[in-house]
Amino acid sequence: MINNKLPLNFIWGSGSSAYQVEGAYERDGKGLSVWDTFSHIPGNTFRGTNGDIAVDHYHRYKEDVSLMAELGLKAYCFSISWPRVFPEGSGAVNEQGAAFYEALIDECIKYKIEPIVTLYHWDLPQALQTAYGGWEDRRCIDAYLEYAKYLFTRFKGKVKYWITINGQNFITSQGWLTALHPPGKLNEEQLFFQVNHHMYIAHAKAVQALKKIDGQAQIGASFSYTPSYAFDCAPENAMAKMNYDELHNFLWTDVYIYGRYPKFVLKYLEKRQVVLDIAPGDQAILLDAAQKVDFMGINYYSTRVCEENPIEQEKKMYRERETGDIKARPMSCYYKNAKNPYLEVTDWDSSIDASGLRLACREITSRYQLPILITENGLGTFDYLENGEVHDTYRIEYLRSHIKELMLAIDEGCDIIGYCVWSFTDMLSWLNGYQKRYGLVYVDRADQSELTLQRYKKDSFYWYKKVIASNGDVI
Ligand code: BG6
C-alpha cells in the first residue's frame, strides 16, 4: 500500500509542444522555423515525416482542451512557436499568431486548467538561423529576450508558470554533436558549448525579466534529466558515472541553479581546448538569475549505466546528413554506456526504470533543494486502434509505477509540485514519426497520411482521470 502524501494542490498535468502538435506551419502569418526547413530536406527525418499538419492542434485546440477538461487535467504544459509570434524572430509581431495563444490560454482558464507555457521547445525562427546562425550568435539572446518579454507582458496574470527552455541538453547535443536535429552539425564541440552558453544567458535574462514584469508568476527551465548507475562497484566505473553526471546532468543543472559551471567541466573545456566566449557581466547575470529560479522542470524517461572507457574506442551512433546512413563516431574516454540487464526496454530500446524517477528527484533535491515540476514523463509505443478503443495497459502500468515512485520521493522529502504525462494527444516524435505514440488520446493519423485526425480516448485516459479525481489515492 502506497503512502500517498500528495498535496491537495498537486498539479496533475499533461503536455505537448508546438511543432509536434500544431501543424498550420505556414498559416496566418507564421514564419518558418528551423524544424520546418530541416524536416523538408529528404533524409533528415524518419520516412520524411514533418509537422506541417501534425495533429492539427492549431485548428482543433478547442476540442483538445475540452477533452482535457473531461479528463480533469489541472494543467496543460505546452510551448509557443516563436516564429508564429515573431515570424522574423524579432521586430514585428504577428498578431494572429499571438491571438492564437491568447485563445488557447483563455480556453484552458475557462476550464480551470492551468496553462504552463514553454517559451522555447526547439522551433527557432529560420530567419534567425539564416541571418546569423541562430543560437551560435549572441544576438539570438536579444531576440529571445524580446520574444519572452512580449509574452510575459501580454499574458501577465493569465500564465502563472513559465518554462524558459525545454531540454537544452538534448537539443544542443542533437543539433551540434550528433547532427540529428537542426542545424545538423556533427562533433562541433566548440560550438556546442558556445551555443549552450548563449542559451544559459537567454534563460537567465528571461528569468530576470519575468520577475520584473510579473512578480506573481513562477519560472524555471525544463531539463531532460537522465540519472545514472555505475556498472558495478569497480572504482573506475564509479568514476565513469561521476564523469557522466558532470557532463550530462550537472553541466546544465548547476548553471541553472547555482549560476556557475561545474569545476570538472571547466577543466574538461581546458583539456579539449574549448575556449568559451563569455561576455563581461555574464557571470553576474547567471548568479542573479539562479537566485530567482522558482522550480526545476524535469523531463524523465530513463536511466543510464556507466562504465569506464579506457581505450577511447567506444562508438556512438549518428546519422550521416548527406546519405541518411547510420554511422559510428568515437566517443570521449570519460565513460561509456552499457545495457542494464535489470530493466525492460520500450519498443524503441529505451530502458524503463520507474525508480529512476525517484532517484532523479532525490538527486535534484539533495543537490539544489528546489521544488520540482515533472514536465514530461511517458511511454512511446506502437498503439492499436480497434473499434474506436485503444487498450494501452502497458502505458497505464508505466505511468502507475512512475507515479508511485514519485509518491515515495515526496514521502522522502522532495518538494514535487506537479506531474505532467507526456503527452496529451499522440503527436510527431521528432525522429520517429507518428508511429511512436505517447498520448492519452489516440489521433488517427499515419506517417505518410493525415487520415481523419479524429481523437479517441485510450484506456490510459480513463485511468488517469481516476488518478486525478482521487488525487492519487486510486492508482
Ligand atoms: C523529450 C522532448 O525530451 O523527449 C519531447 O522534450 C519528445 O519533445 C520526448 O517528444 C520523447 O522523445 P521521442 O524521441 O521519443 O519522441
Tab-separated table of C-alpha atoms and ligand atoms in Angstrom:
chain	number	residue	atom	x	y	z
A	1	MET	CA	0.000	0.000	0.000
A	2	ILE	CA	1.460	3.283	-1.087
A	3	ASN	CA	1.555	6.114	1.384
A	4	ASN	CA	0.049	8.878	-0.716
A	5	LYS	CA	1.137	12.229	0.665
A	6	LEU	CA	0.395	14.305	-2.406
A	7	PRO	CA	-0.602	17.846	-1.534
A	8	LEU	CA	-4.187	18.802	-2.382
A	9	ASN	CA	-2.999	21.404	-4.862
A	10	PHE	CA	-0.778	18.919	-6.708
A	11	ILE	CA	-0.618	19.872	-10.382
A	12	TRP	CA	-1.800	16.901	-12.428
A	13	GLY	CA	-0.984	17.777	-15.997
A	14	SER	CA	-0.157	16.633	-19.453
A	15	GLY	CA	1.823	18.223	-22.227
A	16	SER	CA	2.699	18.865	-25.842
A	17	SER	CA	4.999	21.063	-27.869
A	18	ALA	CA	4.077	23.405	-30.695
A	19	TYR	CA	5.922	21.758	-33.571
A	20	GLN	CA	4.814	18.279	-32.544
A	21	VAL	CA	1.077	19.034	-32.450
A	22	GLU	CA	0.049	22.300	-34.059
A	23	GLY	CA	0.529	21.898	-37.804
A	24	ALA	CA	-0.596	25.016	-39.743
A	25	TYR	CA	3.088	25.601	-40.355
A	26	GLU	CA	2.572	28.491	-42.738
A	27	ARG	CA	-0.881	29.697	-41.776
A	28	ASP	CA	-1.990	33.080	-40.533
A	29	GLY	CA	1.318	34.839	-40.878
A	30	LYS	CA	3.543	32.280	-39.175
A	31	GLY	CA	7.224	32.374	-40.151
A	32	LEU	CA	9.164	29.185	-40.821
A	33	SER	CA	11.065	27.511	-38.023
A	34	VAL	CA	14.331	25.617	-38.349
A	35	TRP	CA	12.274	22.441	-37.990
A	36	ASP	CA	10.065	23.365	-40.944
A	37	THR	CA	13.178	23.722	-43.050
A	38	PHE	CA	15.111	20.758	-41.663
A	39	SER	CA	12.227	18.298	-41.951
A	40	HIS	CA	11.675	19.243	-45.590
A	41	ILE	CA	15.169	18.101	-46.556
A	42	PRO	CA	14.962	14.449	-47.650
A	43	GLY	CA	16.738	12.031	-45.340
A	44	ASN	CA	16.596	14.242	-42.260
A	45	THR	CA	13.588	12.662	-40.552
A	46	PHE	CA	12.019	9.235	-40.280
A	47	ARG	CA	10.183	8.463	-43.535
A	48	GLY	CA	10.240	12.173	-44.299
A	49	THR	CA	7.690	12.901	-41.567
A	50	ASN	CA	7.206	16.520	-40.546
A	51	GLY	CA	4.964	18.809	-38.530
A	52	ASP	CA	3.289	20.571	-41.481
A	53	ILE	CA	-0.085	19.327	-40.321
A	54	ALA	CA	0.975	17.352	-37.242
A	55	VAL	CA	-2.233	16.530	-35.335
A	56	ASP	CA	-3.793	19.858	-36.283
A	57	HIS	CA	-3.985	21.165	-32.728
A	58	TYR	CA	-3.923	24.677	-34.209
A	59	HIS	CA	-7.409	24.189	-35.590
A	60	ARG	CA	-8.659	21.641	-33.066
A	61	TYR	CA	-7.411	23.171	-29.827
A	62	LYS	CA	-10.958	23.685	-28.516
A	63	GLU	CA	-11.757	20.025	-28.966
A	64	ASP	CA	-8.448	19.086	-27.340
A	65	VAL	CA	-8.919	21.396	-24.358
A	66	SER	CA	-12.443	20.116	-23.845
A	67	LEU	CA	-11.002	16.576	-23.734
A	68	MET	CA	-8.511	17.812	-21.145
A	69	ALA	CA	-11.403	19.164	-19.115
A	70	GLU	CA	-13.222	15.842	-19.386
A	71	LEU	CA	-10.103	14.119	-18.121
A	72	GLY	CA	-9.933	16.550	-15.201
A	73	LEU	CA	-6.469	17.900	-16.015
A	74	LYS	CA	-5.288	20.584	-13.635
A	75	ALA	CA	-2.654	21.841	-16.062
A	76	TYR	CA	-1.714	21.815	-19.724
A	77	CYS	CA	2.004	22.224	-20.392
A	78	PHE	CA	2.527	23.435	-23.963
A	79	SER	CA	5.009	25.509	-25.914
A	80	ILE	CA	4.641	28.616	-28.015
A	81	SER	CA	6.023	28.617	-31.527
A	82	TRP	CA	8.393	31.582	-31.598
A	83	PRO	CA	8.057	32.149	-35.386
A	84	ARG	CA	4.268	32.115	-35.107
A	85	VAL	CA	4.516	35.167	-32.876
A	86	PHE	CA	7.647	36.749	-34.359
A	87	PRO	CA	7.864	35.481	-37.976
A	88	GLU	CA	11.279	37.118	-38.382
A	89	GLY	CA	12.437	36.122	-34.911
A	90	SER	CA	12.283	39.714	-33.642
A	91	GLY	CA	10.728	43.004	-34.676
A	92	ALA	CA	7.167	42.847	-35.937
A	93	VAL	CA	4.658	40.751	-34.013
A	94	ASN	CA	2.246	38.544	-35.935
A	95	GLU	CA	-0.973	39.417	-34.129
A	96	GLN	CA	-2.818	36.376	-35.492
A	97	GLY	CA	-0.170	34.110	-34.012
A	98	ALA	CA	-0.207	35.807	-30.611
A	99	ALA	CA	-4.017	35.775	-30.659
A	100	PHE	CA	-3.992	32.025	-31.186
A	101	TYR	CA	-2.059	31.523	-27.968
A	102	GLU	CA	-4.256	34.007	-26.157
A	103	ALA	CA	-7.301	31.999	-27.213
A	104	LEU	CA	-5.642	28.728	-26.186
A	105	ILE	CA	-4.709	30.140	-22.779
A	106	ASP	CA	-8.230	31.538	-22.291
A	107	GLU	CA	-9.734	28.214	-23.277
A	108	CYS	CA	-7.625	26.465	-20.635
A	109	ILE	CA	-8.543	29.030	-17.999
A	110	LYS	CA	-12.232	28.650	-18.881
A	111	TYR	CA	-11.986	25.021	-17.722
A	112	LYS	CA	-9.725	25.870	-14.738
A	113	ILE	CA	-6.788	24.215	-16.444
A	114	GLU	CA	-3.544	25.970	-15.534
A	115	PRO	CA	-1.511	26.837	-18.621
A	116	ILE	CA	2.176	26.006	-18.116
A	117	VAL	CA	3.902	27.700	-21.010
A	118	THR	CA	7.265	26.871	-22.538
A	119	LEU	CA	8.955	29.671	-24.471
A	120	TYR	CA	11.307	27.509	-26.460
A	121	HIS	CA	10.791	23.891	-27.444
A	122	TRP	CA	13.303	23.795	-30.311
A	123	ASP	CA	11.448	25.563	-33.150
A	124	LEU	CA	13.771	28.520	-33.634
A	125	PRO	CA	12.700	31.050	-36.280
A	126	GLN	CA	14.501	30.138	-39.500
A	127	ALA	CA	15.042	33.851	-40.094
A	128	LEU	CA	17.462	33.972	-37.146
A	129	GLN	CA	19.268	30.859	-38.322
A	130	THR	CA	19.694	32.390	-41.767
A	131	ALA	CA	20.665	35.843	-40.527
A	132	TYR	CA	23.439	34.857	-38.129
A	133	GLY	CA	23.390	31.148	-37.362
A	134	GLY	CA	20.733	31.380	-34.655
A	135	TRP	CA	21.986	30.341	-31.227
A	136	GLU	CA	25.580	30.357	-32.399
A	137	ASP	CA	25.459	34.142	-32.275
A	138	ARG	CA	24.906	36.252	-29.168
A	139	ARG	CA	22.289	38.316	-30.995
A	140	CYS	CA	19.948	35.363	-30.586
A	141	ILE	CA	19.851	36.092	-26.849
A	142	ASP	CA	18.448	39.560	-27.529
A	143	ALA	CA	15.832	38.192	-29.925
A	144	TYR	CA	14.790	35.554	-27.387
A	145	LEU	CA	14.541	38.161	-24.653
A	146	GLU	CA	12.385	40.407	-26.821
A	147	TYR	CA	10.087	37.448	-27.529
A	148	ALA	CA	9.998	36.423	-23.858
A	149	LYS	CA	9.213	39.931	-22.625
A	150	TYR	CA	6.439	40.268	-25.153
A	151	LEU	CA	4.777	37.078	-23.924
A	152	PHE	CA	5.308	37.848	-20.220
A	153	THR	CA	3.648	41.222	-20.719
A	154	ARG	CA	0.807	40.025	-22.896
A	155	PHE	CA	-0.086	37.057	-20.694
A	156	LYS	CA	0.607	38.648	-17.326
A	157	GLY	CA	-1.936	37.461	-14.786
A	158	LYS	CA	-3.044	34.589	-17.011
A	159	VAL	CA	0.073	32.415	-17.075
A	160	LYS	CA	1.486	31.562	-13.660
A	161	TYR	CA	4.123	29.027	-14.737
A	162	TRP	CA	6.731	29.656	-17.404
A	163	ILE	CA	9.406	27.341	-18.749
A	164	THR	CA	12.333	29.158	-20.362
A	165	ILE	CA	13.880	26.407	-22.480
A	166	ASN	CA	12.893	22.761	-22.853
A	167	GLY	CA	15.603	20.092	-22.870
A	168	GLN	CA	18.564	22.377	-23.566
A	169	ASN	CA	20.916	19.443	-23.061
A	170	PHE	CA	19.050	17.356	-25.591
A	171	ILE	CA	18.658	19.945	-28.308
A	172	THR	CA	22.245	21.195	-28.169
A	173	SER	CA	23.641	17.646	-28.245
A	174	GLN	CA	21.426	16.669	-31.165
A	175	GLY	CA	21.995	19.921	-33.010
A	176	TRP	CA	25.777	20.300	-32.668
A	177	LEU	CA	27.194	16.873	-31.774
A	178	THR	CA	25.128	14.139	-33.412
A	179	ALA	CA	23.656	16.163	-36.308
A	180	LEU	CA	20.224	14.634	-35.734
A	181	HIS	CA	18.383	17.908	-35.149
A	182	PRO	CA	18.833	21.282	-36.839
A	183	PRO	CA	21.238	22.814	-37.586
A	184	GLY	CA	22.571	19.286	-38.167
A	185	LYS	CA	26.193	19.779	-37.108
A	186	LEU	CA	28.449	16.896	-36.238
A	187	ASN	CA	31.003	16.856	-33.427
A	188	GLU	CA	31.188	20.650	-33.255
A	189	GLU	CA	32.210	20.677	-29.624
A	190	GLN	CA	33.362	24.293	-29.531
A	191	LEU	CA	30.044	25.465	-30.956
A	192	PHE	CA	28.113	23.074	-28.754
A	193	PHE	CA	29.487	24.715	-25.617
A	194	GLN	CA	29.166	28.230	-27.025
A	195	VAL	CA	25.531	27.655	-28.002
A	196	ASN	CA	24.867	26.295	-24.543
A	197	HIS	CA	26.419	29.382	-23.026
A	198	HIS	CA	24.163	31.613	-25.099
A	199	MET	CA	21.132	29.585	-24.048
A	200	TYR	CA	22.113	29.861	-20.369
A	201	ILE	CA	22.259	33.624	-20.683
A	202	ALA	CA	18.962	33.686	-22.591
A	203	HIS	CA	17.363	31.569	-19.866
A	204	ALA	CA	18.839	33.749	-17.129
A	205	LYS	CA	17.741	37.014	-18.747
A	206	ALA	CA	14.224	35.644	-19.193
A	207	VAL	CA	14.130	34.731	-15.502
A	208	GLN	CA	15.216	38.254	-14.562
A	209	ALA	CA	12.700	39.804	-16.960
A	210	LEU	CA	9.755	37.794	-15.676
A	211	LYS	CA	10.480	38.797	-12.098
A	212	LYS	CA	10.322	42.450	-13.161
A	213	ILE	CA	7.227	42.097	-15.323
A	214	ASP	CA	5.111	39.706	-13.255
A	215	GLY	CA	6.305	39.062	-9.739
A	216	GLN	CA	3.477	36.606	-9.109
A	217	ALA	CA	4.467	34.159	-11.843
A	218	GLN	CA	6.977	31.332	-11.446
A	219	ILE	CA	9.713	30.272	-13.818
A	220	GLY	CA	12.251	27.512	-14.417
A	221	ALA	CA	13.869	25.536	-17.206
A	222	SER	CA	12.781	22.004	-18.043
A	223	PHE	CA	15.702	19.673	-18.258
A	224	SER	CA	15.985	16.144	-19.700
A	225	TYR	CA	17.364	14.531	-16.578
A	226	THR	CA	18.794	11.064	-17.066
A	227	PRO	CA	20.243	9.708	-13.823
A	228	SER	CA	22.890	7.027	-13.931
A	229	TYR	CA	24.247	3.924	-12.233
A	230	ALA	CA	27.817	2.738	-12.112
A	231	PHE	CA	28.137	-0.563	-13.982
A	232	ASP	CA	29.412	-2.229	-10.798
A	233	CYS	CA	31.459	-1.381	-7.729
A	234	ALA	CA	34.765	-1.235	-9.584
A	235	PRO	CA	36.188	2.182	-8.609
A	236	GLU	CA	36.874	3.104	-12.248
A	237	ASN	CA	33.211	2.575	-13.067
A	238	ALA	CA	32.166	4.789	-10.153
A	239	MET	CA	34.440	7.434	-11.671
A	240	ALA	CA	32.878	6.910	-15.111
A	241	LYS	CA	29.472	7.522	-13.539
A	242	MET	CA	30.788	10.709	-11.948
A	243	ASN	CA	32.123	11.879	-15.323
A	244	TYR	CA	28.793	11.146	-16.954
A	245	ASP	CA	26.838	13.023	-14.289
A	246	GLU	CA	29.076	16.091	-14.599
A	247	LEU	CA	28.964	16.148	-18.412
A	248	HIS	CA	25.343	15.124	-18.907
A	249	ASN	CA	23.433	16.488	-15.973
A	250	PHE	CA	25.286	18.935	-13.742
A	251	LEU	CA	26.695	20.914	-16.679
A	252	TRP	CA	23.166	22.234	-17.128
A	253	THR	CA	21.515	21.950	-13.740
A	254	ASP	CA	24.401	23.631	-11.885
A	255	VAL	CA	24.304	26.612	-14.231
A	256	TYR	CA	20.536	26.993	-13.817
A	257	ILE	CA	20.515	26.627	-10.059
A	258	TYR	CA	23.989	27.657	-8.859
A	259	GLY	CA	24.721	30.106	-11.672
A	260	ARG	CA	28.124	28.556	-12.419
A	261	TYR	CA	29.710	25.750	-14.409
A	262	PRO	CA	30.880	22.631	-12.542
A	263	LYS	CA	34.650	22.750	-11.913
A	264	PHE	CA	35.105	19.422	-13.674
A	265	VAL	CA	33.509	20.845	-16.814
A	266	LEU	CA	35.781	23.908	-16.750
A	267	LYS	CA	38.804	21.602	-16.625
A	268	TYR	CA	37.300	19.459	-19.368
A	269	LEU	CA	36.980	22.531	-21.601
A	270	GLU	CA	40.592	23.466	-20.909
A	271	LYS	CA	41.816	19.980	-21.813
A	272	ARG	CA	39.774	19.920	-25.009
A	273	GLN	CA	40.976	23.424	-25.903
A	274	VAL	CA	37.453	24.746	-25.976
A	275	VAL	CA	37.587	28.457	-25.260
A	276	LEU	CA	34.237	29.961	-24.396
A	277	ASP	CA	33.406	33.483	-25.412
A	278	ILE	CA	31.979	34.802	-22.147
A	279	ALA	CA	30.983	38.455	-22.091
A	280	PRO	CA	31.701	40.716	-19.126
A	281	GLY	CA	28.661	40.574	-16.890
A	282	ASP	CA	27.586	37.050	-17.901
A	283	GLN	CA	28.707	35.582	-14.606
A	284	ALA	CA	26.697	38.130	-12.642
A	285	ILE	CA	23.608	37.502	-14.761
A	286	LEU	CA	23.821	33.745	-14.209
A	287	LEU	CA	24.303	34.158	-10.474
A	288	ASP	CA	21.469	36.626	-10.139
A	289	ALA	CA	19.010	34.524	-12.152
A	290	ALA	CA	19.997	31.398	-10.223
A	291	GLN	CA	18.663	33.056	-7.057
A	292	LYS	CA	15.371	33.774	-8.782
A	293	VAL	CA	14.530	30.428	-10.389
A	294	ASP	CA	11.399	29.003	-8.747
A	295	PHE	CA	11.495	25.347	-9.709
A	296	MET	CA	13.369	22.730	-11.675
A	297	GLY	CA	11.399	21.237	-14.549
A	298	ILE	CA	12.324	17.619	-15.207
A	299	ASN	CA	11.644	15.536	-18.303
A	300	TYR	CA	12.231	11.984	-17.200
A	301	TYR	CA	12.278	8.890	-19.412
A	302	SER	CA	15.101	6.547	-18.454
A	303	THR	CA	18.438	5.933	-16.749
A	304	ARG	CA	21.938	5.090	-17.992
A	305	VAL	CA	24.622	2.653	-16.901
A	306	CYS	CA	28.167	3.989	-16.903
A	307	GLU	CA	31.360	2.086	-17.412
A	308	GLU	CA	34.986	3.032	-17.778
A	309	ASN	CA	36.085	3.726	-21.337
A	310	PRO	CA	39.855	3.431	-21.240
A	311	ILE	CA	40.652	2.963	-24.890
A	312	GLU	CA	38.519	5.655	-26.465
A	313	GLN	CA	37.109	3.290	-28.982
A	314	GLU	CA	33.537	3.104	-27.857
A	315	LYS	CA	31.369	4.235	-30.699
A	316	LYS	CA	28.321	6.397	-30.583
A	317	MET	CA	25.789	6.233	-33.376
A	318	TYR	CA	24.806	9.174	-35.509
A	319	ARG	CA	23.026	9.681	-38.786
A	320	GLU	CA	25.032	10.953	-41.718
A	321	ARG	CA	23.380	14.075	-43.056
A	322	GLU	CA	24.145	13.562	-46.714
A	323	THR	CA	23.201	9.915	-47.038
A	324	GLY	CA	20.981	9.318	-44.020
A	325	ASP	CA	23.215	6.337	-43.142
A	326	ILE	CA	23.719	5.420	-39.527
A	327	LYS	CA	27.406	5.684	-38.688
A	328	ALA	CA	29.502	5.425	-35.581
A	329	ARG	CA	31.708	8.147	-34.167
A	330	PRO	CA	34.345	7.844	-31.486
A	331	MET	CA	33.202	8.894	-28.048
A	332	SER	CA	35.209	10.509	-25.320
A	333	CYS	CA	37.172	8.373	-22.915
A	334	TYR	CA	35.280	9.724	-19.924
A	335	TYR	CA	32.711	6.921	-19.800
A	336	LYS	CA	30.691	4.616	-21.976
A	337	ASN	CA	27.109	3.456	-21.551
A	338	ALA	CA	26.190	-0.178	-21.083
A	339	LYS	CA	22.907	-2.027	-21.183
A	340	ASN	CA	21.094	-2.502	-17.879
A	341	PRO	CA	20.227	-6.199	-17.553
A	342	TYR	CA	17.762	-5.484	-14.732
A	343	LEU	CA	15.459	-3.317	-16.794
A	344	GLU	CA	12.991	-3.887	-19.579
A	345	VAL	CA	13.075	-1.658	-22.611
A	346	THR	CA	10.478	0.143	-24.711
A	347	ASP	CA	9.725	-0.617	-28.349
A	348	TRP	CA	12.478	1.913	-29.071
A	349	ASP	CA	15.015	0.257	-26.802
A	350	SER	CA	14.965	2.838	-24.053
A	351	SER	CA	15.180	1.377	-20.536
A	352	ILE	CA	12.042	1.526	-18.397
A	353	ASP	CA	13.036	2.479	-14.890
A	354	ALA	CA	10.347	3.869	-12.589
A	355	SER	CA	12.671	4.119	-9.615
A	356	GLY	CA	14.957	6.272	-11.754
A	357	LEU	CA	12.340	8.997	-11.450
A	358	ARG	CA	12.594	8.833	-7.686
A	359	LEU	CA	16.368	8.856	-7.983
A	360	ALA	CA	16.219	11.946	-10.190
A	361	CYS	CA	14.003	13.762	-7.683
A	362	ARG	CA	16.211	12.753	-4.771
A	363	GLU	CA	19.354	13.905	-6.567
A	364	ILE	CA	17.857	17.248	-7.517
A	365	THR	CA	16.530	17.756	-4.008
A	366	SER	CA	19.780	16.801	-2.370
A	367	ARG	CA	21.876	18.997	-4.658
A	368	TYR	CA	19.611	22.020	-5.075
A	369	GLN	CA	16.732	21.846	-2.582
A	370	LEU	CA	14.376	23.328	-5.131
A	371	PRO	CA	10.736	22.470	-5.905
A	372	ILE	CA	10.447	20.057	-8.836
A	373	LEU	CA	7.878	20.024	-11.605
A	374	ILE	CA	7.847	16.848	-13.680
A	375	THR	CA	7.256	18.440	-17.060
A	376	GLU	CA	7.405	15.207	-19.068
A	377	ASN	CA	7.134	11.504	-18.339
A	378	GLY	CA	5.520	8.891	-20.537
A	379	LEU	CA	5.815	5.865	-22.745
A	380	GLY	CA	6.306	5.906	-26.510
A	381	THR	CA	4.921	2.738	-28.090
A	382	PHE	CA	3.058	1.327	-31.035
A	383	ASP	CA	-0.657	1.567	-30.183
A	384	TYR	CA	-3.528	-0.086	-31.995
A	385	LEU	CA	-6.989	1.327	-32.510
A	386	GLU	CA	-9.680	-1.380	-32.526
A	387	ASN	CA	-13.355	-0.489	-32.717
A	388	GLY	CA	-12.616	3.012	-31.501
A	389	GLU	CA	-10.674	1.784	-28.465
A	390	VAL	CA	-7.016	1.546	-27.513
A	391	HIS	CA	-6.201	-0.903	-24.728
A	392	ASP	CA	-2.867	0.531	-23.623
A	393	THR	CA	-2.446	-1.387	-20.378
A	394	TYR	CA	1.354	-1.134	-20.818
A	395	ARG	CA	1.089	2.678	-20.669
A	396	ILE	CA	-1.077	2.518	-17.552
A	397	GLU	CA	1.457	0.214	-15.932
A	398	TYR	CA	4.301	2.547	-16.907
A	399	LEU	CA	2.578	5.659	-15.556
A	400	ARG	CA	1.343	3.910	-12.420
A	401	SER	CA	4.799	2.677	-11.487
A	402	HIS	CA	6.338	6.095	-12.073
A	403	ILE	CA	3.690	7.955	-10.064
A	404	LYS	CA	4.177	5.511	-7.180
A	405	GLU	CA	7.884	6.296	-7.172
A	406	LEU	CA	7.041	9.971	-7.215
A	407	MET	CA	4.947	9.495	-4.108
A	408	LEU	CA	7.871	7.765	-2.423
A	409	ALA	CA	10.117	10.673	-3.363
A	410	ILE	CA	7.638	13.095	-1.800
A	411	ASP	CA	7.497	10.945	1.296
A	412	GLU	CA	11.298	11.156	1.389
A	413	GLY	CA	11.274	14.946	1.424
A	414	CYS	CA	11.207	16.012	-2.233
A	415	ASP	CA	9.059	19.044	-2.929
A	416	ILE	CA	7.342	17.917	-6.131
A	417	ILE	CA	4.685	20.359	-7.212
A	418	GLY	CA	3.298	18.552	-10.240
A	419	TYR	CA	3.471	15.772	-12.772
A	420	CYS	CA	2.725	16.054	-16.483
A	421	VAL	CA	2.140	12.971	-18.592
A	422	TRP	CA	3.865	13.140	-21.941
A	423	SER	CA	1.781	13.509	-23.955
A	424	PHE	CA	-1.858	14.557	-24.077
A	425	THR	CA	-2.616	13.534	-27.657
A	426	ASP	CA	-0.432	11.441	-29.911
A	427	MET	CA	1.952	13.638	-31.854
A	428	LEU	CA	5.038	13.758	-34.010
A	429	SER	CA	8.064	12.133	-32.458
A	430	TRP	CA	10.901	14.294	-33.821
A	431	LEU	CA	12.863	11.410	-35.284
A	432	ASN	CA	10.447	8.511	-35.101
A	433	GLY	CA	7.431	9.836	-36.939
A	434	TYR	CA	3.816	9.390	-35.885
A	435	GLN	CA	4.055	5.672	-35.277
A	436	LYS	CA	5.695	6.264	-31.885
A	437	ARG	CA	2.749	7.238	-29.727
A	438	TYR	CA	2.814	8.781	-26.275
A	439	GLY	CA	-0.712	10.156	-25.963
A	440	LEU	CA	-3.542	9.574	-23.538
A	441	VAL	CA	-5.627	10.391	-26.592
A	442	TYR	CA	-5.108	8.486	-29.831
A	443	VAL	CA	-5.019	10.508	-33.033
A	444	ASP	CA	-5.970	8.784	-36.248
A	445	ARG	CA	-3.045	9.655	-38.474
A	446	ALA	CA	-0.163	7.746	-40.019
A	447	ASP	CA	3.358	8.690	-41.021
A	448	GLN	CA	2.516	9.257	-44.650
A	449	SER	CA	-1.090	10.366	-44.355
A	450	GLU	CA	-3.224	12.548	-42.095
A	451	LEU	CA	-6.136	10.070	-42.234
A	452	THR	CA	-9.079	11.512	-40.292
A	453	LEU	CA	-7.145	13.118	-37.407
A	454	GLN	CA	-10.024	12.027	-35.222
A	455	ARG	CA	-9.373	11.769	-31.466
A	456	TYR	CA	-10.044	8.580	-29.434
A	457	LYS	CA	-9.653	8.271	-25.685
A	458	LYS	CA	-7.277	5.454	-24.776
A	459	ASP	CA	-7.720	3.265	-21.689
A	460	SER	CA	-4.938	5.316	-20.072
A	461	PHE	CA	-7.149	8.415	-20.427
A	462	TYR	CA	-9.849	6.860	-18.248
A	463	TRP	CA	-7.268	5.550	-15.805
A	464	TYR	CA	-5.533	8.941	-15.418
A	465	LYS	CA	-8.922	10.545	-14.906
A	466	LYS	CA	-9.487	8.377	-11.813
A	467	VAL	CA	-5.989	9.070	-10.535
A	468	ILE	CA	-6.569	12.813	-10.770
A	469	ALA	CA	-10.073	12.690	-9.289
A	470	SER	CA	-8.764	10.821	-6.256
A	471	ASN	CA	-5.571	12.937	-6.071
A	472	GLY	CA	-3.549	9.754	-6.428
A	473	ASP	CA	-5.425	7.531	-3.981
A	474	VAL	CA	-6.850	5.379	-6.759
A	475	ILE	CA	-3.887	4.253	-8.745
B	1	BG6	C1	11.615	14.954	-24.781
B	1	BG6	C2	11.160	16.079	-25.663
B	1	BG6	O1	12.928	15.149	-24.380
B	1	BG6	O2	11.509	13.699	-25.405
B	1	BG6	C3	9.844	15.794	-26.383
B	1	BG6	O3	11.042	17.252	-24.907
B	1	BG6	C4	9.894	14.422	-27.022
B	1	BG6	O4	9.596	16.798	-27.317
B	1	BG6	C5	10.206	13.410	-25.941
B	1	BG6	O5	8.711	14.085	-27.686
B	1	BG6	C6	10.215	11.985	-26.446
B	1	BG6	O6	11.163	11.848	-27.448
B	1	BG6	P1	10.953	10.856	-28.653
B	1	BG6	O7	12.227	10.890	-29.401
B	1	BG6	O8	10.689	9.530	-28.049
B	1	BG6	O9	9.793	11.357	-29.413
